[in-house]
XYZ file of C-alpha atoms in Angstrom:
141
model
C -19.128 -11.893 1.829
C -16.355 -12.305 4.375
C -12.793 -11.457 4.451
C -11.086 -13.150 7.338
C -7.651 -12.795 8.916
C -6.054 -15.625 10.774
C -2.652 -16.534 12.030
C -1.079 -19.998 11.954
C 2.071 -20.992 13.789
C 2.829 -17.219 14.764
C 1.325 -14.481 16.706
C 0.454 -11.709 14.370
C -2.458 -9.293 14.349
C -3.014 -7.044 11.261
C -3.781 -3.582 11.907
C -6.651 -1.626 10.246
C -8.480 -4.814 9.412
C -11.796 -2.996 8.515
C -10.273 -0.526 6.204
C -8.174 -3.323 4.627
C -11.330 -5.298 4.107
C -13.098 -2.371 2.419
C -9.841 -1.846 0.238
C -10.021 -5.525 -0.864
C -13.790 -5.146 -1.615
C -13.123 -2.066 -3.565
C -10.416 -3.775 -5.641
C -12.472 -6.643 -6.393
C -15.462 -4.523 -7.510
C -13.135 -2.284 -9.613
C -12.134 -5.483 -11.472
C -15.815 -6.224 -12.138
C -15.898 -9.262 -9.983
C -18.107 -10.177 -6.991
C -16.479 -10.404 -3.617
C -16.898 -13.766 -1.906
C -15.132 -15.278 0.985
C -11.498 -14.836 1.228
C -9.442 -16.162 4.232
C -5.916 -14.402 4.659
C -3.651 -16.471 6.899
C -0.457 -15.096 8.242
C 2.165 -17.963 8.882
C 5.691 -18.721 9.691
C 8.348 -19.487 6.939
C 8.295 -23.106 7.836
C 4.462 -23.371 7.827
C 4.275 -21.839 4.321
C 7.165 -23.927 3.027
C 5.301 -26.897 4.165
C 2.152 -25.781 2.208
C 4.294 -24.839 -0.816
C 5.763 -28.277 -0.803
C 2.836 -30.323 -0.101
C 0.274 -28.626 -2.506
C 2.542 -27.162 -5.186
C 5.530 -29.507 -4.992
C 7.753 -26.367 -4.661
C 10.620 -26.980 -2.070
C 11.412 -23.356 -1.451
C 10.388 -20.528 0.796
C 8.076 -17.899 -0.609
C 6.133 -14.803 0.731
C 2.658 -16.134 -0.508
C 0.651 -18.975 -1.693
C -2.876 -18.442 -2.989
C -5.617 -20.990 -3.443
C -8.199 -19.909 -5.890
C -11.661 -21.300 -5.383
C -13.519 -18.862 -7.432
C -16.894 -19.631 -8.854
C -17.645 -17.711 -12.071
C -17.356 -14.008 -11.142
C -17.361 -14.544 -7.352
C -13.909 -14.288 -5.828
C -13.411 -17.020 -3.212
C -9.839 -18.260 -1.888
C -7.321 -18.487 0.705
C -4.129 -16.398 0.802
C -1.269 -17.872 2.965
C 1.399 -15.143 3.689
C 4.755 -15.649 5.441
C 5.182 -12.858 7.841
C 8.917 -13.660 8.299
C 9.489 -13.524 4.458
C 7.560 -10.187 4.106
C 9.658 -8.754 6.940
C 12.912 -9.760 5.210
C 11.677 -8.411 1.781
C 10.682 -5.239 3.331
C 14.283 -4.776 4.554
C 15.687 -5.896 1.209
C 13.561 -3.519 -0.678
C 13.852 -0.638 1.808
C 10.127 -0.278 2.403
C 8.080 -0.484 5.727
C 6.736 -3.780 6.794
C 3.341 -2.359 6.717
C 3.733 -1.289 2.959
C 5.121 -4.640 1.993
C 2.409 -6.672 3.795
C -0.181 -4.642 1.887
C 1.647 -5.329 -1.461
C 1.547 -8.993 -0.765
C -2.082 -8.933 0.313
C -3.108 -7.259 -2.883
C -0.870 -9.502 -4.933
C -2.772 -12.482 -3.583
C -6.170 -10.785 -4.384
C -5.127 -10.036 -7.804
C -4.194 -13.812 -8.344
C -7.734 -14.649 -7.124
C -9.035 -12.153 -9.683
C -7.186 -13.836 -12.469
C -3.832 -12.065 -12.735
C -0.856 -14.148 -13.160
C 3.011 -13.562 -12.886
C 4.668 -16.314 -14.802
C 5.995 -14.305 -17.843
C 7.769 -10.995 -17.775
C 4.693 -9.337 -19.249
C 2.258 -10.839 -16.762
C 4.754 -9.656 -14.022
C 4.676 -6.176 -15.460
C 1.002 -6.048 -15.547
C 0.730 -7.446 -11.956
C 3.115 -4.815 -10.625
C 1.153 -2.141 -12.290
C -2.040 -3.401 -10.736
C -0.387 -3.639 -7.335
C 0.820 -0.212 -7.563
C -2.524 1.092 -8.760
C -4.357 -0.456 -5.779
C -1.587 0.362 -3.243
C -2.205 4.171 -4.212
C -5.781 3.768 -3.521
C -5.308 2.288 -0.091
C -3.278 5.295 1.064
C -6.586 7.304 0.974
C -8.221 4.777 3.318
C -5.558 4.203 5.901
């Protein structure tokens, strides 16, 4: 099981990779799933807009696009994250960039696990799960 971090179209290196990998594994295990290979790719707005448009037919900027390749209970997928949008959102929500990037990472992992955020009820559950796992990461970092 690998959790890999990459950058495309930008120069960005995530801090505390080992601790974040452990947090992601613990999150997956807590949801009674099996950690598989997850690639987390940090990109520019334009790069992610292209992916959003090409694969989802959405012509708008977003902070994250998740591709779920899970097999049964094994969590496998790719999570593309726009560093620019995360930075802008951190300012908009008055939180640190580091806290916002962690929220977006765990949001993507929760999508891979099977949580959605289409309806208001799903969004509420997703936010509760994000907060639960963000509280846990504070003990690791």
